Amino acid sequence: MPTPPYVPQIRRYTDWLAQHHGLRFDDYHGLWQWSVTDPPAFWTSIEEYFGLHFGFNEENVLFQNTMPGTQWFVGGRANYTRQVFRHVAPAHAAGMPALIARNEKGRHTELGWPELRRQVAALALHLKAQGVRPGDRVAAYLPNIPETAVAFLAVVGIGAVWSVCAPDMGTHAVLDRFRQIEPVALIACDGVTYGLRDIDRLGVVAELRAALPTVRHVLLHTNLADAPDEKARALAQAAPCAHLEAVVARDDAETAAFEPEDLPFDHPLWIVYSSGTTGLPKPIVHGHGGTVLVGLALKSLHNDVGCSYDPNSWGERYHWYSSTGWVMWNAQISGLLNGTTCVIYDGNPGGAKDAPDWTTLWRFAAETGVTFFGAGAAFYANCLKAGVDLSRCGDLSRVRALGSTGSPLSEDAQRWGSAQFAAIASGEAQKDIWWCNISGGTDFAGAFIGGHRELPQTPGRMQCRLLGCAVQAWNERGEPVIDEVGELVCTQPIPSMPLYFVGDADNRRLIGSYFDAYPPGHGRRPGGGDLGPEAGAVWRHGDWLRVLPDGSCVIYGRSDATINRHGLRMGTSEIYSAVEALPEVLDSMVVDLEYLGRESWMPLFVVLREGLTLDEALRQRLNAAIRQALSPRFVPDAIYQVAEIPRTLSGKKQELPIKKLLLGQPIDKVINREAMANPGSLDWYVRLARERGVAPGFSSRP
């Protein structure tokens, strides 16, 4: 295959701006400043640059700049699937596949662009025949496989609304989500393989059907069954239902003639969910046009992922490891919007539980020719801990970029990856491998902070605030600050921000989630300053952010779980960086029980390597590491050895629920066990709360 891209995608865009609009900027900050002070001009340029042809009146690009309630591209038309279909003919002519997939069992699939289109059309026509109409909701209980991508494109192609849960989620967690959205159809699988263990899910499918009375039609994908008789048994057990494999086999004149529905710009696309640490998960609705627009800007300009059949990025293969339970699945599939070959893996990236193998994804990337390799920050930390040697993982010579998100990437993990690629470098791109570290989230299906292919990179930092994202760090007075830690706010709307939450008729949950921290109108003027209260509020994201003088950024973790010791604030990620640098420590969590003026009590919880015990010598080493890396102020009041750190299904540490538990709130009020990856871990923390003599509604020191 030809060499990786030689002109970064963001430079191609700025060259286009200069040529077509006469816009030239001295540096990235100038470009960013223009994008956030004139949002209509910027987002119109994105629509034009990617040839989206929404067909809108230019006066209506930003018809109503009020948060929430912004109206974008009024009168415009869009369809996510239609944008994907634009690439079928040229990508196929260039010999590029649409999807390359593998699972833990080694099942390898390559789906060409015409075959992707045919299967999508076949399933879309089937759903229409079952009475599924635009605006209807379709629920999916499927893993990260090509069939899921086909199902998604078919559902949204006819204007129905997609929502997916991963098959590693149990019945209650799935019902907490799907009951709220009242789906008319369910697309499910018979089971999934994870950690080299087959997990039958037919029982869960039956429970879902029984508990979702709005479901009128069920499709089953036989993911575990291989032989025809096994498939027949699975279908018989799940009956009555249609077999997904048989449905997508249709190939006739009607499938060839299928075209996606022409939809309003803000027609609902999908429903994604908050982590659901307390109460029911928030069912967040995003629209077609805004998601396509933001997805292309993020993937191309900032992630530097090019079109696979474009000569500049010929043979691009984009991989970002995810399950369908994380919004990074949506981000992975969005590569198709730009004609990029998406390389997906279904299974445990660390191998079997009793025989961990953190080379699994690297070997997969080597064998499939991945050019952009993305994963959660925890994956790279585990590779570092496991001593992975990339020189033994096959031919990784085509990898030119590494992506990271999910939690702050530590300096140590980034330095490890850079050193590994420098040691195997096959060209200049690998001698100083580019890290595309991003931070954003499920909430708006995008990123606020991320990468820039031509800016300097520093381990532990993200390179810039993204184009179109008016992100600032605000102090306690609601003033923007530089080189200080503050609340991450976004003062101007982005087209992919939520349309609404399902069931939130008065927008109360939406406003309470993002828009009630500061007075309406405060900080809302493009470029800085206030507007009247009719302009609405700014978006408060819930992260601690520091914007450095050079424009690079550091995320310190969730602002509601931040440590505040004796007037000095510190993000939990910095403590984890110090603690988890010790070879004995596999995982950690810290909470600060300072509350309403009470004196702080800060415990540290650590998971140690097998066979190790927390003794006084190790306690002293942990304290010394924190004291040296941060400050004596952040030495914990107590250190506990635990078997596990509580985590959400998407892998985030559940700092805030454990903090609330230890402050005396009832366990069932602060955490949803069904939204956890390891709910059994909670029992230990409940016992600790009892031992501390904490009664509901009160807090005390030990």
XYZ file of C-alpha atoms in Angstrom:
702
model
C 0.000 0.000 0.000
C 1.146 3.595 -0.531
C 2.626 5.621 2.284
C 0.453 7.277 5.004
C -0.887 10.806 4.504
C 1.747 13.365 3.596
C -0.487 16.438 4.024
C -2.315 16.597 7.385
C -6.067 16.881 7.008
C -6.283 20.119 8.988
C -3.731 21.759 6.674
C -5.785 20.734 3.666
C -8.788 22.442 5.278
C -6.909 25.672 6.066
C -5.519 25.730 2.519
C -9.071 25.343 1.224
C -10.281 28.200 3.479
C -7.607 30.480 2.050
C -8.308 29.490 -1.543
C -12.115 29.561 -1.470
C -12.876 32.170 1.192
C -9.726 34.261 1.459
C -9.396 33.377 5.153
C -5.815 33.159 6.431
C -4.656 32.894 10.018
C -1.255 33.401 11.611
C -1.586 30.347 13.835
C -4.034 27.774 15.144
C -5.238 30.075 17.915
C -6.378 32.585 15.299
C -8.218 29.868 13.388
C -9.847 28.602 16.581
C -10.826 32.123 17.643
C -12.581 32.682 14.313
C -14.402 29.351 14.608
C -15.881 30.177 18.019
C -16.640 33.873 17.453
C -18.405 33.282 14.132
C -20.021 29.833 14.528
C -22.331 30.197 11.480
C -19.393 30.907 9.173
C -17.311 28.074 10.601
C -19.976 25.364 10.493
C -21.066 26.480 7.027
C -17.455 26.023 5.911
C -17.510 22.466 7.258
C -20.743 21.743 5.375
C -19.203 23.111 2.195
C -15.747 21.539 2.634
C -17.173 18.028 3.013
C -19.778 18.542 0.280
C -22.731 17.741 2.536
C -25.328 19.721 0.543
C -27.853 20.205 3.338
C -29.839 22.598 1.113
C -30.432 25.305 3.720
C -30.978 29.063 3.634
C -27.687 30.689 4.642
C -29.528 33.102 6.933
C -30.738 30.111 8.952
C -27.393 28.450 9.718
C -27.672 29.486 13.355
C -31.290 30.533 13.458
C -31.546 30.641 17.244
C -28.430 30.862 19.410
C -29.906 29.893 22.759
C -28.648 27.116 25.000
C -30.496 24.852 25.262
C -32.763 25.166 22.244
C -30.288 26.130 19.517
C -31.644 25.765 15.973
C -29.087 24.896 13.291
C -29.451 24.789 9.505
C -33.209 25.346 9.569
C -34.718 23.951 6.388
C -31.705 21.730 5.749
C -32.009 18.011 4.984
C -29.702 15.193 6.022
C -29.387 11.444 6.527
C -26.419 9.714 8.145
C -26.756 6.642 5.918
C -27.003 8.740 2.768
C -23.631 10.301 3.628
C -22.107 6.816 4.040
C -23.593 5.617 0.729
C -21.862 8.447 -1.139
C -18.605 6.508 -0.819
C -19.802 3.124 -2.108
C -18.833 3.476 -5.771
C -15.477 5.311 -5.468
C -14.282 3.241 -2.487
C -15.164 0.003 -4.247
C -13.485 1.142 -7.456
C -10.321 1.758 -5.444
C -10.508 -1.738 -3.931
C -11.072 -0.535 -0.364
C -13.213 -2.543 2.075
C -15.755 -0.785 4.284
C -15.331 -2.953 7.381
C -12.657 -5.360 8.578
C -13.643 -7.275 11.699
C -12.370 -10.018 13.967
C -13.470 -11.577 17.237
C -11.698 -13.498 19.977
C -12.274 -16.802 18.216
C -10.403 -15.544 15.176
C -13.511 -15.172 13.027
C -12.413 -12.698 10.363
C -14.819 -10.720 8.186
C -14.287 -8.170 5.433
C -17.303 -6.326 4.124
C -16.992 -4.448 0.841
C -18.813 -1.167 0.254
C -21.369 -2.572 -2.244
C -22.088 -5.494 0.093
C -22.510 -3.090 3.006
C -24.992 -1.091 0.957
C -26.910 -4.191 -0.156
C -27.258 -5.568 3.373
C -28.308 -2.186 4.743
C -30.940 -1.863 2.017
C -32.245 -5.384 2.623
C -32.672 -4.829 6.352
C -34.143 -1.342 5.873
C -36.794 -2.700 3.508
C -37.570 -5.518 5.946
C -38.069 -3.060 8.815
C -40.329 -0.878 6.679
C -42.377 -3.947 5.795
C -42.814 -4.616 9.519
C -44.304 -1.159 9.956
C -41.259 0.678 11.315
C -41.649 4.348 10.427
C -39.575 7.542 10.756
C -39.340 8.527 14.413
C -39.964 4.978 15.702
C -37.299 3.669 18.062
C -35.401 0.460 17.398
C -33.397 -1.146 20.201
C -30.349 -3.323 19.586
C -28.637 -5.784 21.923
C -25.559 -6.520 19.835
C -21.744 -6.637 20.119
C -19.131 -4.776 18.059
C -19.507 -6.728 14.822
C -20.315 -5.815 11.182
C -23.939 -6.878 11.643
C -24.365 -4.102 14.206
C -23.065 -1.478 11.798
C -25.442 -2.808 9.113
C -28.370 -2.707 11.539
C -27.559 0.855 12.616
C -27.329 2.173 9.055
C -30.557 0.401 8.087
C -32.497 1.771 11.059
C -31.399 5.386 10.649
C -31.562 5.127 6.868
C -35.373 4.877 7.078
C -35.577 7.638 9.695
C -36.090 5.378 12.716
C -34.095 6.104 15.869
C -31.276 3.749 16.919
C -30.276 2.730 20.425
C -27.839 -0.041 21.349
C -26.720 -1.813 24.515
C -23.789 -4.207 24.720
C -24.567 -7.895 25.372
C -22.295 -7.881 28.422
C -25.000 -5.816 30.131
C -27.568 -7.721 32.158
C -31.346 -7.556 31.932
C -31.946 -4.826 34.505
C -29.306 -2.475 33.095
C -30.700 -2.870 29.586
C -34.292 -2.415 30.697
C -33.363 0.734 32.619
C -32.438 2.135 29.220
C -34.849 0.548 26.754
C -37.991 0.919 28.888
C -37.559 4.688 28.725
C -37.495 4.790 24.924
C -40.349 2.332 24.173
C -38.877 0.613 21.100
C -41.086 -0.922 18.415
C -38.457 -3.443 17.286
C -35.590 -5.336 18.912
C -32.496 -6.605 17.116
C -30.588 -8.979 19.400
C -28.012 -11.765 19.442
C -27.940 -15.217 20.978
C -24.755 -14.481 22.914
C -21.256 -13.103 22.914
C -17.687 -14.260 23.519
C -15.588 -12.325 26.020
C -12.361 -13.402 27.681
C -12.502 -16.622 25.604
C -15.788 -17.526 27.324
C -19.096 -17.917 25.503
C -21.916 -16.068 27.269
C -25.407 -17.197 26.273
C -27.872 -14.308 26.074
C -31.055 -16.006 24.826
C -32.486 -15.879 28.341
C -31.889 -12.126 28.504
C -33.485 -11.673 25.080
C -36.587 -13.480 26.331
C -36.720 -11.252 29.418
C -36.365 -8.138 27.285
C -39.215 -9.191 25.038
C -41.456 -9.878 28.008
C -40.672 -6.536 29.648
C -40.928 -4.347 26.527
C -44.594 -4.447 25.470
C -44.057 -1.872 22.710
C -41.807 -4.266 20.749
C -43.749 -5.604 17.765
C -40.932 -7.330 15.897
C -37.724 -9.161 16.850
C -34.684 -10.029 14.739
C -32.095 -12.464 16.078
C -28.465 -12.688 15.012
C -26.889 -16.067 15.778
C -23.545 -14.739 16.927
C -22.452 -17.794 18.935
C -23.990 -20.496 16.779
C -21.785 -21.661 13.912
C -23.327 -24.804 12.434
C -26.746 -24.698 10.720
C -28.306 -26.964 13.348
C -26.973 -24.718 16.139
C -28.486 -21.680 14.432
C -31.803 -23.492 14.034
C -31.870 -24.397 17.744
C -31.091 -20.806 18.773
C -33.846 -19.456 16.518
C -36.333 -22.026 17.795
C -35.522 -21.090 21.388
C -35.975 -17.383 20.639
C -39.090 -17.798 18.470
C -41.054 -16.084 17.191
C -38.491 -13.905 15.477
C -36.844 -13.267 12.139
C -33.286 -14.419 11.430
C -31.063 -11.427 10.713
C -28.774 -13.470 8.480
C -31.689 -14.509 6.253
C -33.102 -10.977 6.114
C -29.866 -9.353 4.926
C -29.374 -12.045 2.271
C -32.022 -10.406 0.086
C -30.656 -9.226 -3.255
C -33.145 -7.951 -5.808
C -34.129 -4.894 -7.800
C -35.781 -3.247 -4.799
C -32.635 -3.485 -2.668
C -30.588 -2.110 -5.552
C -32.963 0.846 -5.863
C -33.154 1.637 -2.135
C -32.308 5.188 -1.097
C -32.195 6.565 2.464
C -35.012 8.844 3.592
C -34.587 12.587 3.119
C -34.917 13.919 6.692
C -34.947 17.318 8.428
C -31.516 18.405 9.650
C -32.406 17.825 13.320
C -34.350 14.571 12.854
C -33.457 12.207 15.753
C -30.604 9.868 14.862
C -29.835 7.807 17.966
C -30.338 7.623 21.706
C -27.256 7.203 23.864
C -27.101 7.051 27.652
C -25.222 8.639 30.483
C -23.208 6.294 32.707
C -26.183 6.080 35.045
C -24.243 6.138 38.305
C -27.330 7.457 40.089
C -30.948 7.092 39.081
C -31.994 6.042 35.625
C -29.538 6.674 32.790
C -30.283 9.820 30.827
C -31.565 8.913 27.314
C -29.790 11.533 25.193
C -31.059 12.225 21.665
C -28.764 13.551 18.918
C -29.767 14.571 15.399
C -28.670 13.459 11.928
C -27.255 16.704 10.565
C -25.405 17.854 13.669
C -23.849 14.445 14.292
C -22.650 14.114 10.690
C -21.236 17.643 10.713
C -19.373 17.309 14.018
C -18.297 13.735 13.296
C -16.583 14.720 10.054
C -14.883 17.762 11.595
C -13.571 15.704 14.512
C -12.545 12.614 12.596
C -10.889 14.361 9.689
C -9.537 17.716 10.855
C -8.504 16.815 14.405
C -8.043 13.036 14.399
C -6.364 13.288 10.984
C -8.244 10.243 9.689
C -8.524 10.494 5.910
C -10.652 8.947 3.198
C -9.243 5.529 2.248
C -9.540 6.103 -1.506
C -8.158 9.647 -1.499
C -4.571 9.629 -2.874
C -3.442 11.703 0.101
C -4.594 9.057 2.618
C -4.688 6.000 0.369
C -5.382 2.792 2.260
C -6.344 4.497 5.549
C -7.516 1.959 8.130
C -9.081 3.331 11.282
C -9.394 1.367 14.520
C -10.659 2.533 17.896
C -11.320 -0.291 20.322
C -14.742 -0.112 21.926
C -17.784 -2.085 22.929
C -21.241 -1.046 21.774
C -21.905 0.155 25.326
C -19.531 3.120 24.892
C -19.958 6.150 22.631
C -16.590 5.317 21.058
C -18.464 2.638 19.106
C -20.414 5.481 17.501
C -17.122 7.323 16.941
C -15.535 4.234 15.340
C -18.420 3.714 12.922
C -18.361 7.407 11.985
C -15.235 6.665 9.968
C -17.630 5.439 7.274
C -18.931 9.007 6.892
C -15.622 9.967 5.303
C -15.125 6.853 3.182
C -12.657 5.305 5.626
C -12.118 1.593 6.169
C -13.100 0.830 9.775
C -11.250 -1.986 11.532
C -13.215 -3.355 14.495
C -12.507 -5.937 17.188
C -15.049 -7.749 19.334
C -13.821 -9.158 22.626
C -11.558 -8.558 25.582
C -8.491 -6.462 24.624
C -6.602 -8.109 27.484
C -7.291 -11.715 26.550
C -8.629 -14.307 28.977
C -8.936 -13.370 32.663
C -6.802 -16.303 33.829
C -4.205 -15.726 31.098
C -3.992 -11.978 30.345
C -2.536 -11.003 26.979
C -2.270 -7.268 26.339
C -0.693 -7.866 22.921
C -4.068 -8.977 21.483
C -5.078 -5.672 19.901
C -1.562 -4.860 18.743
C -1.286 -8.175 16.891
C -4.734 -7.566 15.402
C -3.624 -4.105 14.217
C -0.458 -5.559 12.702
C -2.330 -8.261 10.811
C -4.974 -5.882 9.434
C -2.707 -2.956 8.492
C -4.206 -0.382 10.885
C -2.973 3.192 10.315
C -4.779 4.904 13.227
C -4.888 2.909 16.482
C -7.195 4.167 19.240
C -8.176 2.813 22.655
C -9.095 3.944 26.143
C -6.339 5.412 28.310
C -6.651 2.412 30.641
C -5.611 0.100 27.778
C -2.252 1.826 27.370
C -1.731 1.831 31.142
C -2.344 -1.929 31.204
C 0.121 -2.467 28.352
C 2.719 -0.511 30.310
C 2.043 -2.527 33.483
C 2.187 -5.809 31.567
C 5.519 -4.946 29.960
C 4.210 -5.314 26.400
C 6.987 -5.310 23.797
C 5.618 -4.101 20.470
C 8.600 -5.499 18.569
C 7.066 -8.921 19.211
C 3.572 -8.035 18.001
C 4.061 -8.250 14.248
C 4.389 -5.629 11.543
C 3.069 -2.350 12.967
C 4.846 -0.246 10.361
C 1.622 1.325 9.040
C 0.541 2.783 12.405
C 1.129 6.535 12.251
C -1.130 7.756 15.064
C -2.343 6.647 18.489
C -5.665 7.784 19.946
C -6.647 7.893 23.599
C -9.751 8.876 25.570
C -12.053 7.709 28.379
C -9.865 9.096 31.157
C -6.727 11.246 31.330
C -3.744 9.499 29.727
C -0.790 9.486 32.106
C 2.595 10.851 31.077
C 4.138 7.451 31.823
C 1.748 5.594 29.514
C 2.301 8.087 26.707
C 6.076 7.959 27.108
C 5.898 4.149 27.070
C 3.999 4.114 23.769
C 6.292 6.701 22.201
C 9.390 4.758 23.245
C 7.920 1.508 21.913
C 7.277 2.996 18.475
C 10.617 4.777 18.388
C 12.246 1.380 18.919
C 10.404 -0.204 15.970
C 10.192 2.908 13.795
C 9.935 2.232 10.077
C 9.756 5.914 9.171
C 9.571 9.465 10.456
C 5.941 9.129 11.567
C 6.901 6.498 14.129
C 10.098 8.036 15.461
C 7.954 10.515 17.363
C 4.539 8.881 17.143
C 1.633 11.327 17.174
C -0.819 10.952 20.061
C -4.365 12.139 19.426
C -5.605 12.445 23.012
C -9.216 13.602 23.103
C -11.785 14.531 25.739
C -15.489 14.930 25.137
C -18.200 12.439 25.662
C -21.480 10.705 25.199
C -23.336 13.902 26.076
C -22.750 15.596 22.711
C -21.258 12.753 20.648
C -18.044 14.632 20.063
C -14.931 16.080 21.678
C -14.128 19.458 23.186
C -10.373 19.007 23.378
C -8.101 16.926 21.210
C -5.348 16.714 18.649
C -3.737 18.760 15.917
C -1.328 16.962 13.610
C 1.069 19.920 13.326
C 1.131 21.311 16.876
C 3.801 20.353 19.452
C 2.856 17.467 21.729
C 3.715 17.125 25.401
C 3.039 13.909 27.371
C 0.138 14.378 29.744
C -1.469 17.156 27.705
C -3.983 17.467 24.908
C -2.874 19.728 22.109
C -5.763 22.150 21.651
C -9.367 23.140 22.023
C -11.191 21.889 18.944
C -12.498 24.073 16.160
C -16.029 25.280 16.818
C -15.763 24.459 20.532
C -15.798 27.660 22.631
C -14.264 25.904 25.613
C -12.929 27.792 28.612
C -11.836 27.060 32.177
C -13.865 29.154 34.635
C -12.968 29.970 38.218
C -15.467 30.162 41.109
C -16.589 33.622 39.953
C -17.401 32.395 36.457
C -14.386 34.121 34.916
C -12.228 32.509 32.202
C -8.724 31.707 33.442
C -5.490 30.628 31.782
C -2.987 28.302 33.462
C -5.379 27.718 36.353
C -7.665 24.783 37.029
C -11.312 25.616 36.534
C -14.679 24.271 35.431
C -14.826 23.211 31.792
C -17.554 25.225 30.103
C -18.539 25.651 26.477
C -19.943 29.119 25.869
C -21.307 28.597 22.341
C -23.481 25.794 20.949
C -22.184 22.892 18.863
C -24.472 21.251 16.274
C -24.281 17.818 17.934
C -25.409 18.944 21.386
C -28.505 17.025 22.546
C -31.845 17.760 20.952
C -33.562 16.591 24.137
C -33.783 13.729 26.637
C -36.508 11.148 26.056
C -39.355 11.702 28.499
C -38.050 15.114 29.584
C -40.966 17.198 28.337
C -39.998 20.403 30.137
C -36.231 19.971 29.586
C -35.742 19.917 33.355
C -33.267 17.006 33.298
C -31.410 18.457 30.331
C -31.045 21.856 31.991
C -30.081 20.285 35.317
C -27.424 18.174 33.643
C -25.577 20.914 31.752
C -27.106 24.388 31.998
C -27.969 25.345 35.577
C -24.533 26.147 37.024
C -24.293 29.789 35.878
C -26.838 32.605 35.321
C -28.444 32.705 31.860
C -26.621 35.070 29.549
C -23.388 35.004 31.549
C -20.420 34.421 29.237
C -22.613 33.903 26.176
C -21.325 36.610 23.833
C -19.197 35.114 21.006
C -15.621 36.103 21.717
C -16.360 36.900 25.360
C -18.777 38.864 27.495
C -22.385 38.571 28.558
C -25.686 38.598 26.730
C -29.198 38.924 28.086
C -30.835 36.022 29.917
C -32.817 35.201 26.788
C -29.545 33.809 25.338
C -29.634 30.965 27.844
C -26.768 29.468 29.799
C -23.366 28.039 29.009
C -22.719 24.296 28.907
C -21.007 23.043 32.090
C -19.416 19.703 31.292
C -18.396 18.531 34.767
C -14.627 18.289 34.242
C -11.725 20.206 35.739
C -9.723 21.838 32.966
C -6.512 23.821 32.729
C -5.825 25.747 29.528
C -2.113 26.500 29.254
C -0.721 29.685 27.682
C 0.256 27.785 24.521
C -3.319 26.545 24.070
C -2.676 22.961 25.147
C -4.986 21.525 27.811
C -5.011 19.171 30.785
C -8.119 17.418 32.118
C -7.939 16.575 35.824
C -10.999 14.379 36.119
C -14.586 15.075 37.072
C -15.106 18.370 38.838
C -17.557 16.817 41.254
C -14.970 14.257 42.381
C -12.047 16.658 42.691
C -9.889 16.711 45.796
C -9.871 19.985 47.733
C -7.311 19.830 50.538
C -6.744 22.894 52.667
C -7.795 25.237 49.887
C -5.706 23.558 47.157
C -7.639 21.730 44.428
C -6.251 18.712 42.655
C -7.712 16.403 40.036
C -7.843 12.768 41.029
C -5.970 11.818 37.860
C -2.809 13.421 39.213
C -2.983 11.311 42.361
C -3.555 8.193 40.265
C -0.533 9.039 38.143
C 1.646 9.163 41.248
C 0.198 6.057 42.905
C -0.108 3.807 39.866
C 3.474 4.516 38.832
C 4.492 2.107 41.600
C 4.875 -1.405 40.174
C 2.954 -2.944 43.067
C -0.238 -1.008 42.254
C -2.623 -2.223 39.544
C -5.462 0.220 40.198
C -6.501 2.926 42.642
C -9.241 5.322 43.675
C -9.327 8.303 46.002
C -12.234 10.291 47.425
C -12.292 13.415 49.570
C -15.015 13.528 52.204
C -14.801 17.250 52.803
C -18.432 18.343 52.810
C -20.279 21.506 53.833
C -17.386 22.858 55.862
C -16.530 19.613 57.634
C -12.877 18.744 57.939
C -11.536 16.678 55.061
C -10.950 12.937 55.383
C -9.387 11.414 52.282
C -9.009 7.637 51.923
C -7.005 5.966 49.157
C -8.013 2.537 47.856
C -5.447 0.400 46.026
C -5.537 -2.887 44.112
C -2.187 -4.636 44.389
C -0.509 -7.264 42.266
C -1.431 -10.832 43.111
C 0.289 -12.109 46.208
C 1.144 -8.688 47.634
C -0.158 -7.285 50.909
C -0.381 -3.676 51.978
C 2.200 -3.366 54.758
C 3.691 -0.348 56.474
C 6.633 -0.172 54.074
C 4.331 0.031 51.058
C 2.112 2.586 52.821
C 5.153 4.790 53.268
C 6.132 4.371 49.622
C 2.632 5.366 48.514
C 2.647 8.430 50.751
C 6.118 9.387 49.561
C 5.068 9.068 45.907
C 2.134 11.432 46.449
C 4.186 13.803 48.563
C 6.911 13.969 45.932
C 4.731 14.152 42.839
C 2.076 16.507 44.193
C 2.215 17.950 47.699
C 2.176 16.796 51.335
C -1.372 18.181 51.410
C -2.546 15.235 49.316
C -1.117 12.442 51.441
C -4.203 10.317 52.258
C -5.626 9.997 55.744
C -5.980 6.245 55.265
C -4.961 3.626 52.702
C -6.970 0.473 52.118
C -6.134 -2.590 50.064
C -9.197 -3.659 48.049
C -9.922 -6.406 45.564
C -11.482 -4.098 42.984
C -12.169 -0.469 42.172
C -15.873 0.067 41.332
C -16.252 0.984 37.656
C -19.062 1.829 35.261
C -19.764 -0.317 32.231
C -17.628 2.094 30.210
C -14.698 1.653 32.623
C -14.837 4.901 34.612
C -13.978 4.873 38.306
C -17.057 5.529 40.409
C -15.542 8.157 42.654
C -18.632 10.265 43.284
C -21.000 7.414 44.296
C -18.398 6.004 46.724
C -17.844 9.498 48.105
C -21.585 9.878 48.706
C -21.789 6.421 50.274
C -18.995 7.243 52.714
C -20.702 10.540 53.517
C -23.668 8.546 54.768
C -26.084 8.370 51.870
C -27.927 5.055 51.325
C -26.283 2.779 48.769
C -29.453 2.450 46.654
C -29.687 6.240 46.361
C -26.154 6.860 45.133
C -25.390 4.048 42.716
C -27.098 1.852 40.150
C -25.583 -1.627 40.375
C -26.896 -2.531 36.934
C -24.810 0.266 35.425
C -21.621 -1.203 36.898
C -19.019 -3.467 35.366
C -18.314 -5.058 38.779
C -21.276 -4.569 41.149
C -19.911 -7.181 43.582
C -17.113 -4.791 44.485
C -19.577 -2.542 46.347
C -20.020 -4.863 49.325
C -16.580 -4.023 50.721
C -17.263 -0.263 50.580
C -20.649 -0.700 52.244
C -18.934 -2.537 55.124
C -16.401 0.294 55.398
C -19.213 2.838 55.652
C -20.773 0.799 58.476
C -17.450 0.414 60.283
C -17.016 4.176 60.181
C -20.348 4.526 61.976
C -21.948 6.465 59.147
C -25.728 6.671 59.261
C -27.762 7.798 56.241
C -27.733 11.556 55.884
C -24.717 12.162 58.143
C -20.961 11.968 57.878
C -18.367 11.432 60.548
C -14.662 10.943 60.851
C -13.233 7.553 61.853
